[in-house]
GROMACS .gro file of C-alpha atoms in nm:
model
  352
    1UNK     CA    1   1.680   0.594  -1.178
    2UNK     CA    2   1.717   0.951  -1.062
    3UNK     CA    3   1.866   0.976  -0.715
    4UNK     CA    4   1.593   0.982  -0.451
    5UNK     CA    5   1.322   0.879  -0.699
    6UNK     CA    6   1.076   0.599  -0.621
    7UNK     CA    7   0.890   0.449  -0.915
    8UNK     CA    8   0.615   0.194  -0.980
    9UNK     CA    9   0.686  -0.082  -1.231
   10UNK     CA   10   0.363  -0.277  -1.267
   11UNK     CA   11   0.282  -0.342  -0.900
   12UNK     CA   12   0.647  -0.328  -0.793
   13UNK     CA   13   0.789  -0.035  -0.598
   14UNK     CA   14   1.143   0.047  -0.710
   15UNK     CA   15   1.344   0.247  -0.459
   16UNK     CA   16   1.687   0.397  -0.529
   17UNK     CA   17   1.975   0.151  -0.508
   18UNK     CA   18   1.791  -0.128  -0.689
   19UNK     CA   19   1.548  -0.209  -0.405
   20UNK     CA   20   1.228  -0.379  -0.522
   21UNK     CA   21   0.923  -0.426  -0.298
   22UNK     CA   22   0.595  -0.598  -0.381
   23UNK     CA   23   0.294  -0.632  -0.152
   24UNK     CA   24   0.156  -0.986  -0.164
   25UNK     CA   25  -0.192  -1.100  -0.068
   26UNK     CA   26  -0.191  -1.409   0.153
   27UNK     CA   27  -0.392  -1.629   0.386
   28UNK     CA   28  -0.450  -1.497   0.736
   29UNK     CA   29  -0.323  -1.735   1.002
   30UNK     CA   30  -0.497  -1.828   1.327
   31UNK     CA   31  -0.390  -1.608   1.617
   32UNK     CA   32  -0.284  -1.905   1.828
   33UNK     CA   33   0.007  -2.140   1.760
   34UNK     CA   34   0.305  -2.100   1.526
   35UNK     CA   35   0.262  -2.188   1.161
   36UNK     CA   36   0.446  -2.244   0.833
   37UNK     CA   37   0.483  -1.955   0.586
   38UNK     CA   38   0.152  -1.902   0.405
   39UNK     CA   39   0.145  -1.893   0.026
   40UNK     CA   40   0.122  -1.585  -0.191
   41UNK     CA   41  -0.215  -1.525  -0.356
   42UNK     CA   42  -0.122  -1.249  -0.600
   43UNK     CA   43   0.002  -0.892  -0.582
   44UNK     CA   44  -0.187  -0.597  -0.443
   45UNK     CA   45  -0.237  -0.334  -0.714
   46UNK     CA   46  -0.037  -0.018  -0.640
   47UNK     CA   47  -0.120   0.332  -0.766
   48UNK     CA   48   0.042   0.674  -0.725
   49UNK     CA   49  -0.148   0.913  -0.498
   50UNK     CA   50  -0.066   1.212  -0.720
   51UNK     CA   51  -0.251   1.053  -1.012
   52UNK     CA   52  -0.583   1.108  -0.829
   53UNK     CA   53  -0.564   1.468  -0.700
   54UNK     CA   54  -0.941   1.523  -0.711
   55UNK     CA   55  -1.043   1.213  -0.517
   56UNK     CA   56  -0.776   1.133  -0.258
   57UNK     CA   57  -0.794   1.303   0.084
   58UNK     CA   58  -0.591   1.622   0.121
   59UNK     CA   59  -0.372   1.461   0.390
   60UNK     CA   60  -0.272   1.190   0.145
   61UNK     CA   61  -0.177   1.445  -0.118
   62UNK     CA   62   0.052   1.614   0.132
   63UNK     CA   63   0.222   1.283   0.219
   64UNK     CA   64   0.243   1.169  -0.141
   65UNK     CA   65   0.344   0.811  -0.202
   66UNK     CA   66   0.129   0.527  -0.325
   67UNK     CA   67  -0.186   0.343  -0.223
   68UNK     CA   68  -0.321  -0.010  -0.235
   69UNK     CA   69  -0.657  -0.170  -0.143
   70UNK     CA   70  -0.696  -0.405   0.155
   71UNK     CA   71  -0.995  -0.573   0.313
   72UNK     CA   72  -1.064  -0.566   0.686
   73UNK     CA   73  -0.840  -0.828   0.851
   74UNK     CA   74  -0.670  -0.914   0.523
   75UNK     CA   75  -0.310  -1.032   0.561
   76UNK     CA   76  -0.011  -0.935   0.350
   77UNK     CA   77   0.362  -0.989   0.320
   78UNK     CA   78   0.638  -0.786   0.157
   79UNK     CA   79   0.849  -0.947  -0.115
   80UNK     CA   80   1.200  -0.813  -0.186
   81UNK     CA   81   1.272  -1.043  -0.482
   82UNK     CA   82   1.469  -0.874  -0.758
   83UNK     CA   83   1.665  -0.637  -0.535
   84UNK     CA   84   1.995  -0.611  -0.720
   85UNK     CA   85   2.248  -0.459  -0.476
   86UNK     CA   86   2.292  -0.465  -0.097
   87UNK     CA   87   2.059  -0.224   0.079
   88UNK     CA   88   1.929  -0.156   0.427
   89UNK     CA   89   1.551  -0.116   0.418
   90UNK     CA   90   1.350   0.034   0.701
   91UNK     CA   91   0.989  -0.087   0.724
   92UNK     CA   92   0.746   0.116   0.931
   93UNK     CA   93   0.387   0.037   1.027
   94UNK     CA   94   0.222   0.363   1.129
   95UNK     CA   95   0.575   0.505   1.167
   96UNK     CA   96   0.670   0.234   1.418
   97UNK     CA   97   0.967   0.023   1.306
   98UNK     CA   98   0.848  -0.331   1.228
   99UNK     CA   99   1.191  -0.468   1.324
  100UNK     CA  100   1.282  -0.280   1.644
  101UNK     CA  101   0.949  -0.140   1.767
  102UNK     CA  102   1.111   0.203   1.798
  103UNK     CA  103   0.973   0.528   1.648
  104UNK     CA  104   1.043   0.594   1.282
  105UNK     CA  105   1.391   0.737   1.226
  106UNK     CA  106   1.586   0.884   0.935
  107UNK     CA  107   1.900   0.704   1.053
  108UNK     CA  108   2.001   0.342   1.079
  109UNK     CA  109   2.068   0.199   1.424
  110UNK     CA  110   2.220  -0.129   1.535
  111UNK     CA  111   2.116  -0.156   1.899
  112UNK     CA  112   1.842  -0.240   1.833
  113UNK     CA  113   1.869  -0.298   1.458
  114UNK     CA  114   1.595  -0.098   1.284
  115UNK     CA  115   1.617  -0.235   0.930
  116UNK     CA  116   1.633  -0.550   0.720
  117UNK     CA  117   1.925  -0.627   0.489
  118UNK     CA  118   1.850  -0.687   0.121
  119UNK     CA  119   1.875  -0.908  -0.071
  120UNK     CA  120   1.969  -1.124   0.232
  121UNK     CA  121   1.613  -1.088   0.366
  122UNK     CA  122   1.391  -1.232   0.090
  123UNK     CA  123   1.061  -1.122   0.242
  124UNK     CA  124   0.894  -0.993   0.557
  125UNK     CA  125   0.555  -1.126   0.669
  126UNK     CA  126   0.508  -0.932   0.991
  127UNK     CA  127   0.661  -0.759   1.290
  128UNK     CA  128   0.969  -0.910   1.451
  129UNK     CA  129   0.861  -1.121   1.746
  130UNK     CA  130   1.204  -1.286   1.777
  131UNK     CA  131   1.317  -1.643   1.833
  132UNK     CA  132   1.275  -1.723   1.465
  133UNK     CA  133   0.918  -1.592   1.438
  134UNK     CA  134   0.719  -1.293   1.314
  135UNK     CA  135   0.358  -1.188   1.379
  136UNK     CA  136   0.162  -1.157   1.056
  137UNK     CA  137   0.070  -0.816   0.910
  138UNK     CA  138  -0.311  -0.778   0.922
  139UNK     CA  139  -0.508  -0.473   0.805
  140UNK     CA  140  -0.739  -0.295   1.052
  141UNK     CA  141  -0.900   0.051   1.058
  142UNK     CA  142  -0.754   0.331   1.264
  143UNK     CA  143  -0.950   0.436   1.569
  144UNK     CA  144  -0.984   0.103   1.747
  145UNK     CA  145  -0.636   0.098   1.897
  146UNK     CA  146  -0.568  -0.241   1.734
  147UNK     CA  147  -0.283  -0.130   1.507
  148UNK     CA  148   0.081  -0.172   1.602
  149UNK     CA  149   0.099   0.208   1.599
  150UNK     CA  150  -0.189   0.240   1.845
  151UNK     CA  151  -0.054  -0.020   2.085
  152UNK     CA  152   0.305   0.105   2.084
  153UNK     CA  153   0.248   0.484   2.082
  154UNK     CA  154  -0.102   0.516   2.230
  155UNK     CA  155  -0.213   0.712   1.922
  156UNK     CA  156  -0.325   0.629   1.569
  157UNK     CA  157  -0.214   0.916   1.348
  158UNK     CA  158  -0.031   0.779   1.047
  159UNK     CA  159  -0.149   0.430   0.952
  160UNK     CA  160  -0.019   0.273   0.633
  161UNK     CA  161   0.332   0.141   0.566
  162UNK     CA  162   0.653   0.341   0.537
  163UNK     CA  163   0.963   0.231   0.345
  164UNK     CA  164   1.309   0.391   0.342
  165UNK     CA  165   1.622   0.255   0.171
  166UNK     CA  166   1.992   0.307   0.242
  167UNK     CA  167   2.262   0.188  -0.002
  168UNK     CA  168   2.616   0.094   0.092
  169UNK     CA  169   2.845   0.394   0.119
  170UNK     CA  170   3.053   0.476  -0.188
  171UNK     CA  171   3.364   0.285  -0.081
  172UNK     CA  172   3.178  -0.028   0.029
  173UNK     CA  173   2.959  -0.025  -0.284
  174UNK     CA  174   3.261   0.006  -0.514
  175UNK     CA  175   3.430  -0.287  -0.335
  176UNK     CA  176   3.111  -0.497  -0.357
  177UNK     CA  177   3.071  -0.426  -0.729
  178UNK     CA  178   3.434  -0.515  -0.794
  179UNK     CA  179   3.392  -0.844  -0.608
  180UNK     CA  180   3.077  -0.920  -0.810
  181UNK     CA  181   3.263  -0.851  -1.136
  182UNK     CA  182   3.537  -1.096  -1.035
  183UNK     CA  183   3.277  -1.361  -0.948
  184UNK     CA  184   3.102  -1.310  -1.281
  185UNK     CA  185   3.430  -1.341  -1.468
  186UNK     CA  186   3.513  -1.663  -1.283
  187UNK     CA  187   3.170  -1.805  -1.372
  188UNK     CA  188   3.221  -1.721  -1.740
  189UNK     CA  189   3.553  -1.902  -1.741
  190UNK     CA  190   3.409  -2.221  -1.591
  191UNK     CA  191   3.317  -2.500  -1.836
  192UNK     CA  192   2.940  -2.541  -1.878
  193UNK     CA  193   2.783  -2.811  -1.664
  194UNK     CA  194   2.592  -3.089  -1.842
  195UNK     CA  195   2.223  -3.007  -1.817
  196UNK     CA  196   2.105  -2.781  -1.539
  197UNK     CA  197   1.806  -2.666  -1.350
  198UNK     CA  198   1.651  -2.349  -1.217
  199UNK     CA  199   1.427  -2.282  -0.922
  200UNK     CA  200   1.158  -2.020  -0.923
  201UNK     CA  201   1.086  -1.857  -0.590
  202UNK     CA  202   0.764  -2.025  -0.474
  203UNK     CA  203   0.650  -1.722  -0.279
  204UNK     CA  204   0.691  -1.480  -0.568
  205UNK     CA  205   0.320  -1.466  -0.634
  206UNK     CA  206   0.156  -1.408  -0.973
  207UNK     CA  207  -0.022  -1.083  -1.033
  208UNK     CA  208  -0.368  -1.048  -0.883
  209UNK     CA  209  -0.664  -1.043  -1.120
  210UNK     CA  210  -0.649  -0.718  -1.316
  211UNK     CA  211  -0.856  -0.427  -1.203
  212UNK     CA  212  -1.090  -0.274  -1.454
  213UNK     CA  213  -0.993   0.078  -1.568
  214UNK     CA  214  -1.224   0.368  -1.499
  215UNK     CA  215  -1.489   0.388  -1.770
  216UNK     CA  216  -1.455   0.667  -2.023
  217UNK     CA  217  -1.659   0.967  -1.933
  218UNK     CA  218  -1.705   0.856  -1.572
  219UNK     CA  219  -1.848   1.136  -1.357
  220UNK     CA  220  -1.596   1.332  -1.153
  221UNK     CA  221  -1.595   1.269  -0.778
  222UNK     CA  222  -1.493   1.522  -0.523
  223UNK     CA  223  -1.222   1.450  -0.270
  224UNK     CA  224  -1.337   1.365   0.081
  225UNK     CA  225  -1.203   1.195   0.387
  226UNK     CA  226  -1.129   0.826   0.344
  227UNK     CA  227  -1.143   0.549   0.603
  228UNK     CA  228  -0.781   0.522   0.713
  229UNK     CA  229  -0.627   0.176   0.755
  230UNK     CA  230  -0.319   0.054   0.936
  231UNK     CA  231  -0.151  -0.276   1.021
  232UNK     CA  232  -0.210  -0.480   1.331
  233UNK     CA  233  -0.086  -0.833   1.389
  234UNK     CA  234  -0.231  -1.179   1.350
  235UNK     CA  235  -0.085  -1.524   1.393
  236UNK     CA  236   0.276  -1.623   1.444
  237UNK     CA  237   0.487  -1.797   1.180
  238UNK     CA  238   0.838  -1.935   1.153
  239UNK     CA  239   1.048  -1.666   0.989
  240UNK     CA  240   1.379  -1.505   1.080
  241UNK     CA  241   1.461  -1.137   1.067
  242UNK     CA  242   1.832  -1.148   0.994
  243UNK     CA  243   2.100  -0.970   1.189
  244UNK     CA  244   2.323  -0.747   0.974
  245UNK     CA  245   2.674  -0.890   0.944
  246UNK     CA  246   2.823  -0.564   0.814
  247UNK     CA  247   2.940  -0.280   1.040
  248UNK     CA  248   2.693   0.005   1.065
  249UNK     CA  249   2.949   0.234   0.900
  250UNK     CA  250   2.923   0.033   0.578
  251UNK     CA  251   2.590   0.199   0.501
  252UNK     CA  252   2.521   0.549   0.374
  253UNK     CA  253   2.434   0.796   0.650
  254UNK     CA  254   2.130   0.934   0.467
  255UNK     CA  255   1.847   0.744   0.296
  256UNK     CA  256   1.848   0.724  -0.083
  257UNK     CA  257   1.470   0.722  -0.107
  258UNK     CA  258   1.150   0.675   0.088
  259UNK     CA  259   0.780   0.622   0.020
  260UNK     CA  260   0.455   0.634   0.219
  261UNK     CA  261   0.214   0.350   0.136
  262UNK     CA  262  -0.151   0.433   0.211
  263UNK     CA  263  -0.390   0.144   0.279
  264UNK     CA  264  -0.736   0.192   0.126
  265UNK     CA  265  -1.061   0.003   0.190
  266UNK     CA  266  -1.205  -0.160  -0.126
  267UNK     CA  267  -1.503   0.082  -0.146
  268UNK     CA  268  -1.267   0.381  -0.117
  269UNK     CA  269  -1.037   0.227  -0.377
  270UNK     CA  270  -1.326   0.211  -0.624
  271UNK     CA  271  -1.435   0.566  -0.542
  272UNK     CA  272  -1.084   0.712  -0.570
  273UNK     CA  273  -0.953   0.521  -0.872
  274UNK     CA  274  -1.265   0.405  -1.054
  275UNK     CA  275  -1.116   0.054  -1.056
  276UNK     CA  276  -1.262  -0.265  -0.917
  277UNK     CA  277  -1.069  -0.387  -0.610
  278UNK     CA  278  -0.928  -0.740  -0.602
  279UNK     CA  279  -1.169  -1.017  -0.496
  280UNK     CA  280  -1.210  -1.093  -0.130
  281UNK     CA  281  -0.943  -1.310   0.037
  282UNK     CA  282  -0.945  -1.686  -0.029
  283UNK     CA  283  -1.094  -1.916   0.235
  284UNK     CA  284  -0.812  -2.084   0.427
  285UNK     CA  285  -0.969  -2.429   0.462
  286UNK     CA  286  -1.052  -2.442   0.091
  287UNK     CA  287  -0.694  -2.355   0.003
  288UNK     CA  288  -0.555  -2.631   0.225
  289UNK     CA  289  -0.809  -2.887   0.104
  290UNK     CA  290  -0.699  -2.813  -0.255
  291UNK     CA  291  -0.349  -2.937  -0.166
  292UNK     CA  292  -0.172  -2.612  -0.256
  293UNK     CA  293   0.169  -2.549  -0.096
  294UNK     CA  294   0.286  -2.388   0.226
  295UNK     CA  295   0.652  -2.308   0.292
  296UNK     CA  296   0.920  -2.368   0.554
  297UNK     CA  297   1.228  -2.145   0.522
  298UNK     CA  298   1.553  -2.232   0.697
  299UNK     CA  299   1.894  -2.066   0.665
  300UNK     CA  300   2.172  -2.215   0.877
  301UNK     CA  301   2.420  -1.931   0.805
  302UNK     CA  302   2.200  -1.647   0.929
  303UNK     CA  303   2.161  -1.501   1.277
  304UNK     CA  304   1.812  -1.406   1.391
  305UNK     CA  305   1.745  -1.077   1.568
  306UNK     CA  306   1.636  -1.105   1.929
  307UNK     CA  307   1.277  -1.002   2.011
  308UNK     CA  308   1.209  -0.652   2.139
  309UNK     CA  309   1.000  -0.590   2.449
  310UNK     CA  310   0.791  -0.333   2.261
  311UNK     CA  311   0.684  -0.556   1.973
  312UNK     CA  312   0.658  -0.864   2.193
  313UNK     CA  313   0.370  -0.703   2.381
  314UNK     CA  314   0.160  -0.623   2.071
  315UNK     CA  315  -0.174  -0.806   2.087
  316UNK     CA  316  -0.353  -0.961   1.787
  317UNK     CA  317  -0.640  -0.782   1.615
  318UNK     CA  318  -0.881  -1.051   1.732
  319UNK     CA  319  -0.865  -0.897   2.080
  320UNK     CA  320  -1.057  -0.601   1.932
  321UNK     CA  321  -1.259  -0.759   1.650
  322UNK     CA  322  -1.329  -1.100   1.804
  323UNK     CA  323  -1.308  -1.446   1.650
  324UNK     CA  324  -1.411  -1.453   1.285
  325UNK     CA  325  -1.523  -1.818   1.324
  326UNK     CA  326  -1.340  -1.913   1.005
  327UNK     CA  327  -1.248  -2.283   1.021
  328UNK     CA  328  -0.879  -2.371   1.022
  329UNK     CA  329  -0.739  -2.683   0.863
  330UNK     CA  330  -0.371  -2.763   0.913
  331UNK     CA  331  -0.173  -2.837   0.596
  332UNK     CA  332  -0.063  -3.197   0.559
  333UNK     CA  333   0.314  -3.266   0.574
  334UNK     CA  334   0.344  -3.316   0.196
  335UNK     CA  335   0.207  -2.963   0.135
  336UNK     CA  336   0.494  -2.795   0.325
  337UNK     CA  337   0.780  -2.714   0.085
  338UNK     CA  338   1.130  -2.642   0.225
  339UNK     CA  339   1.304  -2.324   0.109
  340UNK     CA  340   1.665  -2.221   0.169
  341UNK     CA  341   1.896  -2.462   0.350
  342UNK     CA  342   1.759  -2.806   0.431
  343UNK     CA  343   1.712  -2.842   0.808
  344UNK     CA  344   1.867  -3.188   0.815
  345UNK     CA  345   2.226  -3.298   0.886
  346UNK     CA  346   2.507  -3.197   0.645
  347UNK     CA  347   2.598  -3.445   0.373
  348UNK     CA  348   2.951  -3.586   0.404
  349UNK     CA  349   3.193  -3.597   0.111
  350UNK     CA  350   3.462  -3.853   0.019
  351UNK     CA  351   3.713  -3.944  -0.250
  352UNK     CA  352   3.559  -3.968  -0.597
   0.00000   0.00000   0.00000
């Protein structure tokens, strides 16, 4: 990949340094209580803004980047599966850092930490609310004041999602690659184990139903203003945002690449791209009644970032839009699948 270049591979964003980001559709949680990790329900389709110069708003053309369709109050999470080398990734919601609550910055900071560490952080479902929890990302229109951007800054100017990646500096990256080569060599020299098993990441969701391409000869549509969307917050879930265990100086001083992700309403998606948007979100009670899995992730070796006062004060979108009256049915214990380290006591070893 050319330095500084961001590409789309299917619905995956590939940032310089091997960073991979997918946007996953998911169930929206109730805004009260703390819940397990909701399942993935397929990927959001992602398209380049520059491929639709005649139909996207002029402001979007100037910002470039990509776009994806979201319904009002639809929830999402960001998957970082497939990221190949260590990277620091900044995640902004309306140019407010989703980790620290501080304004968007072109530099990494440690106090407070304004990035997640990949591939250590496998996903991010919402803004950092600390104490082992995040508040779920939920799409809302700009203009109500319900977005994280509106509540933190008092204005709603940017909307969308912003991503910016930093690799290790040259010395640290060379040392990491050398260590990985030694590990790989040691694995090759080990005798093969009898049998074996593999585990697929449960939250790496399958692709969403394909969108229909624009019909041949479709009439041209002139560009006009689109309903801008941003991210507010919904319910709370158990998820850690990991503290970086490297010194800040281990990372490059300048970002390797960045991308602006525009959020589009389904009608605007159809108008701009000529494609059908994904179907509306799945009913939560129906999903639970079907016995499909939820997830509980636990990692005993990681340190969670403390909550920030700024993000801790962000209110859920229901304070603006009201209760949607959608029934909630708790998953039964057998539906909750553990990921990462088991939360139980360590298993002792003996002579054998």
